mmCIF file of C-alpha atoms and ligand atoms in Angstrom:
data_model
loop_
_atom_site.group_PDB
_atom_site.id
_atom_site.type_symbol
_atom_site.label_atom_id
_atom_site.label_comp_id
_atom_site.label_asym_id
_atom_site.label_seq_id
_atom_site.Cartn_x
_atom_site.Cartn_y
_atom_site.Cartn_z
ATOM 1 C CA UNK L 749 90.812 -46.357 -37.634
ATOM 2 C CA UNK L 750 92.396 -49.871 -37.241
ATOM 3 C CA UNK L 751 92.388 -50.575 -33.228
ATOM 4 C CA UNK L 752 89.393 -50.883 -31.114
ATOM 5 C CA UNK L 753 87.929 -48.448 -28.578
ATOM 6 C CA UNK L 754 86.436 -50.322 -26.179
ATOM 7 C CA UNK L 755 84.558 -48.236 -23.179
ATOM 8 C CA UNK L 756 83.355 -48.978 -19.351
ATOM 9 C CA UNK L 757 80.299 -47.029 -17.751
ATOM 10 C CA UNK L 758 78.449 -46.726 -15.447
ATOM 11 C CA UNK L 759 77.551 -44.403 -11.784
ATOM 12 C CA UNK L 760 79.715 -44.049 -9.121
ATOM 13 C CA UNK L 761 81.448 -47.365 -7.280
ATOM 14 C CA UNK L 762 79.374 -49.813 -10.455
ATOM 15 C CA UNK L 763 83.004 -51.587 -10.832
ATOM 16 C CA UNK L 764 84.459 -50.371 -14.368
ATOM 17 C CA UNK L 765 87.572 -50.059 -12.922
ATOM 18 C CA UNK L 766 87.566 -54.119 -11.589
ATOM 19 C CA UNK L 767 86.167 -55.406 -14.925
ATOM 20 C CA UNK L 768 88.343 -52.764 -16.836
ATOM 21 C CA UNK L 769 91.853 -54.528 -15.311
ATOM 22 C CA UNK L 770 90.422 -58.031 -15.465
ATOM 23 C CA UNK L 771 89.680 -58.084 -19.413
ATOM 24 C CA UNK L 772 92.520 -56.127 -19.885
ATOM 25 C CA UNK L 773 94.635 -59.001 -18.227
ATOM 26 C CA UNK L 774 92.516 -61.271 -20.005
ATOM 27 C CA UNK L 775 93.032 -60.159 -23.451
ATOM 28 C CA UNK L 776 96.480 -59.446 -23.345
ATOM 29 C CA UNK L 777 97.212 -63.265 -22.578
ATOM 30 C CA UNK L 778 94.685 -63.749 -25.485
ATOM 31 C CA UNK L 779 95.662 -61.189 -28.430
ATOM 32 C CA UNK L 780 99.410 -60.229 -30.121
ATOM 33 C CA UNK L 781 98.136 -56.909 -31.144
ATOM 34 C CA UNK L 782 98.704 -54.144 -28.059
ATOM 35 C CA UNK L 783 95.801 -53.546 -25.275
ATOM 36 C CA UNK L 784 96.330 -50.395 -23.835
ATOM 37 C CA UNK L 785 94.549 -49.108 -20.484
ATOM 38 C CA UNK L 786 92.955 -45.580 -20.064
ATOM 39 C CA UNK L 787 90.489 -43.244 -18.681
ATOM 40 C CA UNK L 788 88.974 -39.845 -18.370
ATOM 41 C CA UNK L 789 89.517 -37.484 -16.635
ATOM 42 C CA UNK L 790 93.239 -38.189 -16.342
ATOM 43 C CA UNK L 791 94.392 -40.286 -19.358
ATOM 44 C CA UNK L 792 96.971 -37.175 -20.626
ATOM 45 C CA UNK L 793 99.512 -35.257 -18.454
ATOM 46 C CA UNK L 794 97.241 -32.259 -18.708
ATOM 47 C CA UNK L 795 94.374 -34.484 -18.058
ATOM 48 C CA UNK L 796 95.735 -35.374 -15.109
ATOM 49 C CA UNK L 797 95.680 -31.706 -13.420
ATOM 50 C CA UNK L 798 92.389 -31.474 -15.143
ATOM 51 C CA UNK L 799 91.057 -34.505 -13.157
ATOM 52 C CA UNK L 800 92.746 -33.200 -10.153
ATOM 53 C CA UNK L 801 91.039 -29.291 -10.151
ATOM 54 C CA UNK L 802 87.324 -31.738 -11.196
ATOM 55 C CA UNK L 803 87.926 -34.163 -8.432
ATOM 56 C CA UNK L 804 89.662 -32.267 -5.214
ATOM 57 C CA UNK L 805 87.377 -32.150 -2.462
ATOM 58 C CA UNK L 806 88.741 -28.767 -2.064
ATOM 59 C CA UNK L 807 86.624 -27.676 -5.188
ATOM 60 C CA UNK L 808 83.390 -27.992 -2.924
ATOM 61 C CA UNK L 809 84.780 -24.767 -1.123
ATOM 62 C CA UNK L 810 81.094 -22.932 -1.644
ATOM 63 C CA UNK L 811 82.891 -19.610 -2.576
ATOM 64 C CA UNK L 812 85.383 -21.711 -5.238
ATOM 65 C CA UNK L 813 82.509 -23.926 -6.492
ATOM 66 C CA UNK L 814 83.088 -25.054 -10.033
ATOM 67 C CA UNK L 815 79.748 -24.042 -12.028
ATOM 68 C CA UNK L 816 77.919 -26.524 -14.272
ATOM 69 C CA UNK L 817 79.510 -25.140 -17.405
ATOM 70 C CA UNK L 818 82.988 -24.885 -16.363
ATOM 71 C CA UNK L 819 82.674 -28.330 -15.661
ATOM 72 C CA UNK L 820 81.564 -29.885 -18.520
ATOM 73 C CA UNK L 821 83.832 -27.989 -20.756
ATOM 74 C CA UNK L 822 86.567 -28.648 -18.336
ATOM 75 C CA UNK L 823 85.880 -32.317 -19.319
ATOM 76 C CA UNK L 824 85.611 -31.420 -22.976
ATOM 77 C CA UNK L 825 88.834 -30.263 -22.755
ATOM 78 C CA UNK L 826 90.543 -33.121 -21.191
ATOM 79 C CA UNK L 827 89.027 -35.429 -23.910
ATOM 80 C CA UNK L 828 90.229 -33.357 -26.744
ATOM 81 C CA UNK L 829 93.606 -33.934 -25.385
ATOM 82 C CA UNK L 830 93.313 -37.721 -24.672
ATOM 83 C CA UNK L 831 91.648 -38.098 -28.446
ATOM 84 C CA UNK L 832 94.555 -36.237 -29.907
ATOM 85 C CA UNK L 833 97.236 -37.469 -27.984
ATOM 86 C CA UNK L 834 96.509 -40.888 -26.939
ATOM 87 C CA UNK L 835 93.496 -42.281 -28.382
ATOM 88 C CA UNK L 836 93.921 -41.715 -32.023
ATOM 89 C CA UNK L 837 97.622 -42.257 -32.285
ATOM 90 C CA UNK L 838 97.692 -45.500 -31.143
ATOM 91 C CA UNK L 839 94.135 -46.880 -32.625
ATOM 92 C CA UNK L 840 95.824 -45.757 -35.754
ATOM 93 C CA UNK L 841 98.796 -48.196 -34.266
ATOM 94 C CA UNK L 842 96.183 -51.339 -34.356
ATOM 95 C CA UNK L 843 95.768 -51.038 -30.246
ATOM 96 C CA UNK L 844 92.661 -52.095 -28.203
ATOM 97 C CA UNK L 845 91.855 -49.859 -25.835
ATOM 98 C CA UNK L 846 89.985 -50.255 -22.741
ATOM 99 C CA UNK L 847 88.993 -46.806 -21.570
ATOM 100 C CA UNK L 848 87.396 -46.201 -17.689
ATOM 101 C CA UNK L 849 84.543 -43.308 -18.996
ATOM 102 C CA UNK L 850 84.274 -41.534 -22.693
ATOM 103 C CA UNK L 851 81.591 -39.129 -24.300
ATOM 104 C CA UNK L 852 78.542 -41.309 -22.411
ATOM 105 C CA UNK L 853 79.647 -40.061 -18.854
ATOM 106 C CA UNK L 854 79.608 -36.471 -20.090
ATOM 107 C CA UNK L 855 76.565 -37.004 -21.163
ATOM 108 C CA UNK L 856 74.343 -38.554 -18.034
ATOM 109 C CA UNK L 857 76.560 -37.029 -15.489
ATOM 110 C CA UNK L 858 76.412 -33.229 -16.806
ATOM 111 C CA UNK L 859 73.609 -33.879 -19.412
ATOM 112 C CA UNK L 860 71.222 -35.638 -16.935
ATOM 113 C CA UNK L 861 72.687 -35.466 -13.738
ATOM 114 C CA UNK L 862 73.327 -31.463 -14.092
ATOM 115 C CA UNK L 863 70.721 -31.079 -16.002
ATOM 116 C CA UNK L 864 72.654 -28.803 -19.301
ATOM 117 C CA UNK L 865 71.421 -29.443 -22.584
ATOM 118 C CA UNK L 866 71.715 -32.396 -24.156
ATOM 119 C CA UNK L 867 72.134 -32.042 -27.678
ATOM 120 C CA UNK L 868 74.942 -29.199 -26.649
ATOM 121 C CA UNK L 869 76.977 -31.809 -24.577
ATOM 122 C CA UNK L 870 76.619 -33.629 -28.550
ATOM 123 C CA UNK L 871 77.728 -30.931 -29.895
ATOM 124 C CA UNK L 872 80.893 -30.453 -27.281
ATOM 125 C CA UNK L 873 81.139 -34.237 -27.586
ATOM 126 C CA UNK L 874 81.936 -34.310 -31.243
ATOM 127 C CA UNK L 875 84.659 -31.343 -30.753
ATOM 128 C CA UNK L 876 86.444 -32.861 -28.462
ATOM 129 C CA UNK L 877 86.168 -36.377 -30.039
ATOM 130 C CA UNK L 878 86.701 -35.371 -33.886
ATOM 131 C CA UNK L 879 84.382 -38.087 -34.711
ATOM 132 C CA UNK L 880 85.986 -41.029 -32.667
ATOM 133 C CA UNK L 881 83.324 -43.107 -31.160
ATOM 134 C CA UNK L 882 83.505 -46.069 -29.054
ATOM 135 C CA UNK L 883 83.371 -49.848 -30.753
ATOM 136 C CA UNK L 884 81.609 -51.248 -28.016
ATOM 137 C CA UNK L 885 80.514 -49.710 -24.308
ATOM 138 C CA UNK L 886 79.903 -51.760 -21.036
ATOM 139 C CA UNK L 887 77.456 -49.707 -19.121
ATOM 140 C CA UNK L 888 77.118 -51.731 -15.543
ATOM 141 C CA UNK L 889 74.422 -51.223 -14.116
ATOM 142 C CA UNK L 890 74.064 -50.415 -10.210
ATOM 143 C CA UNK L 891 71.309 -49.120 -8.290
ATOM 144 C CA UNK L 892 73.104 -45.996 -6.754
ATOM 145 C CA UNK L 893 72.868 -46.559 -3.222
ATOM 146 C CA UNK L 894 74.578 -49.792 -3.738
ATOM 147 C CA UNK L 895 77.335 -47.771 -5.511
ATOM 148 C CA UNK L 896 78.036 -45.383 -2.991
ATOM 149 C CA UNK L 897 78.110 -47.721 -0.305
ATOM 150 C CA UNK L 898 80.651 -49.551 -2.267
ATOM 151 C CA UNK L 899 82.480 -46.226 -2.275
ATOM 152 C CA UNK L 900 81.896 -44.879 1.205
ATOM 153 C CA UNK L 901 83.668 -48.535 2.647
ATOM 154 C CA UNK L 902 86.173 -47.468 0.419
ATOM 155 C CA UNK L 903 87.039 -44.162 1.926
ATOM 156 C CA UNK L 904 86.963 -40.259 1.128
ATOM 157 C CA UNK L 905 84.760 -39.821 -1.787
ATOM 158 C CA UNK L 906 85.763 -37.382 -4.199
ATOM 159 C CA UNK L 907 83.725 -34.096 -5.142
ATOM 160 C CA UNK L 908 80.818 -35.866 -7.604
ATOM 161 C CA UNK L 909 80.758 -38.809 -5.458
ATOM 162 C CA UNK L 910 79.679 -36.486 -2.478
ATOM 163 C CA UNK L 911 76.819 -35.043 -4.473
ATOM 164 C CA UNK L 912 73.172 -36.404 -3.475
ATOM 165 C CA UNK L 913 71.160 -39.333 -4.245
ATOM 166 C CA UNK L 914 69.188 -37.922 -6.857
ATOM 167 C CA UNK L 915 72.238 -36.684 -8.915
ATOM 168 C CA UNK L 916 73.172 -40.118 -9.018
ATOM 169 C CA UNK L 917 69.847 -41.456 -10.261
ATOM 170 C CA UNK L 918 69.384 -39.010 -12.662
ATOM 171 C CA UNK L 919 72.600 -40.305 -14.135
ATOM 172 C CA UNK L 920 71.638 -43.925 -14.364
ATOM 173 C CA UNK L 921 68.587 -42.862 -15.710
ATOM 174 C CA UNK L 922 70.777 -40.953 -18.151
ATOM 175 C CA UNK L 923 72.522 -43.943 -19.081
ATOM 176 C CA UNK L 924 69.204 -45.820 -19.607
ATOM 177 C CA UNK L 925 68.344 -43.411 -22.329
ATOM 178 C CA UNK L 926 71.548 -43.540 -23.909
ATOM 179 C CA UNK L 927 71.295 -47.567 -24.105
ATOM 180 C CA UNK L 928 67.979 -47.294 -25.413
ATOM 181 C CA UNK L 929 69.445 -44.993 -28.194
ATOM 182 C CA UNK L 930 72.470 -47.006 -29.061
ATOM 183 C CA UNK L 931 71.204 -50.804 -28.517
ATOM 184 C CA UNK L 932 74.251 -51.664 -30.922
ATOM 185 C CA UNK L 933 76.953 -50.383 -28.749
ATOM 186 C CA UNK L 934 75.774 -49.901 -25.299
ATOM 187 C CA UNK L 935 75.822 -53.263 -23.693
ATOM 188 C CA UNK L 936 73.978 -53.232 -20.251
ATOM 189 C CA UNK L 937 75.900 -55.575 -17.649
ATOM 190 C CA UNK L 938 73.651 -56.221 -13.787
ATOM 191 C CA UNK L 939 76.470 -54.812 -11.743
ATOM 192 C CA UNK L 940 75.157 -56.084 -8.561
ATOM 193 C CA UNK L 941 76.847 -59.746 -10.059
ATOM 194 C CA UNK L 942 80.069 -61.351 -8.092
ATOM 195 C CA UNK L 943 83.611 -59.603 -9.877
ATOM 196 C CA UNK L 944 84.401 -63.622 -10.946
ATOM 197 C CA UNK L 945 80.674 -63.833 -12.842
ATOM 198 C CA UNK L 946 81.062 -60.055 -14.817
ATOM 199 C CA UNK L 947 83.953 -61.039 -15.604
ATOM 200 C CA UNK L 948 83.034 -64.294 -17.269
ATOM 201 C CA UNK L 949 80.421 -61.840 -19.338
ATOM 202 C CA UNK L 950 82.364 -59.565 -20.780
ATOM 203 C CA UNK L 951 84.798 -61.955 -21.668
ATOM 204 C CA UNK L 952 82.502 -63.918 -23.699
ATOM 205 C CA UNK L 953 81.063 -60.544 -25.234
ATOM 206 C CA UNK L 954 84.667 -59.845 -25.960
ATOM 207 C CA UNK L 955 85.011 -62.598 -27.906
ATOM 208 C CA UNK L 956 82.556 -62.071 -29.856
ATOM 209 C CA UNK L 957 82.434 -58.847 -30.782
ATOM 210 C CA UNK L 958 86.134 -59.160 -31.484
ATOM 211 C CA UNK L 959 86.253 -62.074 -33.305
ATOM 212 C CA UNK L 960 83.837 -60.167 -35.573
ATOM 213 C CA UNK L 961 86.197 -57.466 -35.952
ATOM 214 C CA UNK L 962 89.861 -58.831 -35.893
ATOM 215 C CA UNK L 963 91.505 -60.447 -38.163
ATOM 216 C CA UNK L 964 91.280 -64.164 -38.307
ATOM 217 C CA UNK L 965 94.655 -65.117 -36.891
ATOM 218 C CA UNK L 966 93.455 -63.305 -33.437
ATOM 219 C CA UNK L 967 89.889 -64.733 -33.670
ATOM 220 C CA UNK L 968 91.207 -68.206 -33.943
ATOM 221 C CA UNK L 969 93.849 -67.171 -31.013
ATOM 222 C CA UNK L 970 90.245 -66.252 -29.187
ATOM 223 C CA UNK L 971 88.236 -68.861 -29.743
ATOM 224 C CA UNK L 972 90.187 -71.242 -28.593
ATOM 225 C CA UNK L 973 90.553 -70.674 -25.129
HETATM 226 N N1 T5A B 1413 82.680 -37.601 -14.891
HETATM 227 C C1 T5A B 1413 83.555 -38.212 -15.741
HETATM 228 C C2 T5A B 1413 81.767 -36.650 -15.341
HETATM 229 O O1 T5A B 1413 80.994 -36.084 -14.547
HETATM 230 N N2 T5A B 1413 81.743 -36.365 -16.666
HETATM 231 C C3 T5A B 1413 82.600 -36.918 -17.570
HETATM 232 O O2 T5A B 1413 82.555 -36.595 -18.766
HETATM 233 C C4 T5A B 1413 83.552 -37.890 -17.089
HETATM 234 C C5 T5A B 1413 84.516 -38.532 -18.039
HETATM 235 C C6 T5A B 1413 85.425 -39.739 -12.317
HETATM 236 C C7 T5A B 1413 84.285 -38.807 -11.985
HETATM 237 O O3 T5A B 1413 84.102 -37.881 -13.037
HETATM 238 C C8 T5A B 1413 82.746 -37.903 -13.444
HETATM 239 C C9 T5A B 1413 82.241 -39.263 -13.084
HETATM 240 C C10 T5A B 1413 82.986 -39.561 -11.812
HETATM 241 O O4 T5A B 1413 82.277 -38.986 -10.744
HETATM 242 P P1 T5A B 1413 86.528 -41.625 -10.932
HETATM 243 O O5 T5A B 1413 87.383 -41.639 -9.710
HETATM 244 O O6 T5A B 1413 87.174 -42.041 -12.207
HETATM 245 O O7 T5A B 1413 85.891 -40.216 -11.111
HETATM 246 O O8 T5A B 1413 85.218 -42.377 -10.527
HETATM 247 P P2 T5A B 1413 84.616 -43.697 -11.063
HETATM 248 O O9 T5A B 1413 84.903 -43.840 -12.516
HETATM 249 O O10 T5A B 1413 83.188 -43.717 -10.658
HETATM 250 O O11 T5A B 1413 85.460 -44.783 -10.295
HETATM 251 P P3 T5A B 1413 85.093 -45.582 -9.008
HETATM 252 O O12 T5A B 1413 86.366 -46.232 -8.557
HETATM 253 O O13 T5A B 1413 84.405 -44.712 -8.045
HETATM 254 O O14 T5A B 1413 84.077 -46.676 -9.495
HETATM 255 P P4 T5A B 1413 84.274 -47.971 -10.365
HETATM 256 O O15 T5A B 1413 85.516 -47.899 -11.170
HETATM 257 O O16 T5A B 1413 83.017 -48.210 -11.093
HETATM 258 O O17 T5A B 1413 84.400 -49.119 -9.286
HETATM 259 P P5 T5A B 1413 85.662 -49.981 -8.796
HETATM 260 O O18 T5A B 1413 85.929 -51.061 -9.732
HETATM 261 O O19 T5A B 1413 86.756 -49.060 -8.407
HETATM 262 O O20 T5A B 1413 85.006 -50.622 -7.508
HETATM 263 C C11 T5A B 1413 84.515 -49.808 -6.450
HETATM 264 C C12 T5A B 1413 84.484 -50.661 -5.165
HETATM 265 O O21 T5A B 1413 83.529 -51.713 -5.319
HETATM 266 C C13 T5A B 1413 84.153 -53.007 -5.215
HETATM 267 C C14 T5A B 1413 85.651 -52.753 -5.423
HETATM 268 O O22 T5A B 1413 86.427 -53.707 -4.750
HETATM 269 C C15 T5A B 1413 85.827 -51.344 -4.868
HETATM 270 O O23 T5A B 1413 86.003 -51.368 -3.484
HETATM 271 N N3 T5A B 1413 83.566 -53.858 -6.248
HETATM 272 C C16 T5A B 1413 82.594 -54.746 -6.022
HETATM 273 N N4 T5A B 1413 81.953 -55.106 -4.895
HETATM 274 C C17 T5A B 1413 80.979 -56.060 -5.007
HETATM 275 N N5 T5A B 1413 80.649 -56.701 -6.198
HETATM 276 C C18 T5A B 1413 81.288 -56.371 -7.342
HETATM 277 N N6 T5A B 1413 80.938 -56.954 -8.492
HETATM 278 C C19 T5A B 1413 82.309 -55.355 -7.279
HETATM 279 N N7 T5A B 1413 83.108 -54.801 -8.221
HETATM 280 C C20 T5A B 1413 83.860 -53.874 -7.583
#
């Protein structure tokens, strides 16, 4: 695969979505190659009425409740589309892109947040992916009461955002695990930073890591600014 997947992580309100737009910004100004913006749920048409029936409010209904299972594989199933349609197309193209959530998320939020079976969510997790792992993951870190204060100033939180306290630490205790497992990839950012100092961060890791992986035209284009 010739692009670069490049992932954001982390619990509820952490700031992937900030940091996400900023390096995107950043590295377009930087880089000739294209740097695409995604996430999951939502990154496909389908995936979009996916992340709509996962995310409505509505859902909480006790009588309409979506069970553990349905949810994960409803997930599943909006990454198999997003891989097949979007992702691998336009890696294959040469494209960096910055993705809000991939196979990690499934993983502490319905692996250790819901509690299902880990090494099934694998498994699902290399269906729906066919293989394609991320190059590099930014989990920020955020203890989650910080997060979902973050959120709650924001305004109506959606369906996993309402769930309680302990969901939300099982998940970053999820995602501890998973950087413990995958030192390589998983890069842990404090998320309880300023937006201006992350920033700064990840753009140095950037350059780094992709000056190790581009070709040297783009790494010199890096490097020197
Ligand atoms: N999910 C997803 C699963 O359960 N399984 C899966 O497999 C997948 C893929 C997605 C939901 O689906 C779940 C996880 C989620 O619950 P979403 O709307 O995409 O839902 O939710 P999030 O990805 O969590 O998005 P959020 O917007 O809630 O959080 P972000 O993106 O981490 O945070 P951001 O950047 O929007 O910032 C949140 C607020 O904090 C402020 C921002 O201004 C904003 O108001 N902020 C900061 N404040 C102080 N200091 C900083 N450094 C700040 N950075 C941002």
């Amino acid at each position: 695969m010739a692009g670069q997947l490049i992932v954001f992580e982390g619990i509820e309100g952490a700031g992937k979505t900030t940091q996400l737009q900023r390096a995107a910004t950043w590295l377009r100004s930087q880089l000739t190659v294209p740097v695409l913006t995604s996430r999951e749920p939502g990154g496909t048409l389908l995936g979009q009425q996916l992340r709509s029936l996962l995310l409505d409010v509505r859902q909480q209904d006790e009588q309409d409740e979506i069970a553990p299972r349905s949810e994960l594989l409803l997930y599943a199933a909006d990454r198999a589309q997003h891989v097949e349609q979007y992702l691998k197309p336009n890696l294959a193209q040469g494209a960096i892109i910055l993705c809000d959530r991939y196979t990690d998320s499934t993983l502490a939020y319905q692996g250790y947040g819901r509690q299902l079976d880990v090494e099934l969510i694998q498994q699902l997790n290399a269906i729906a992916t066919g293989g394609l792992t991320a190059n590099l993951t930014f989990w920020l870190d955020l203890d989650p009461e910080i997060g979902l204060q973050r959120i709650t100033e924001r305004g109506a939180p959606n369906r996993l955002e309402r769930e309680a306290l302990d969901f939300h630490q099982r998940v970053r205790a999820g995602y501890m695990a998973l950087a413990q497992d995958h030192p390589q990839r998983i890069i842990r950012l404090d998320a309880i930073a300023a937006a201006d100092d992350l920033e700064r961060e990840i753009r140095t890791i950037l350059q780094t890591r992709l000056s190790e992986k581009l070709c040297e035209s783009f790494s010199k284009k890096l490097s020197n600014n």
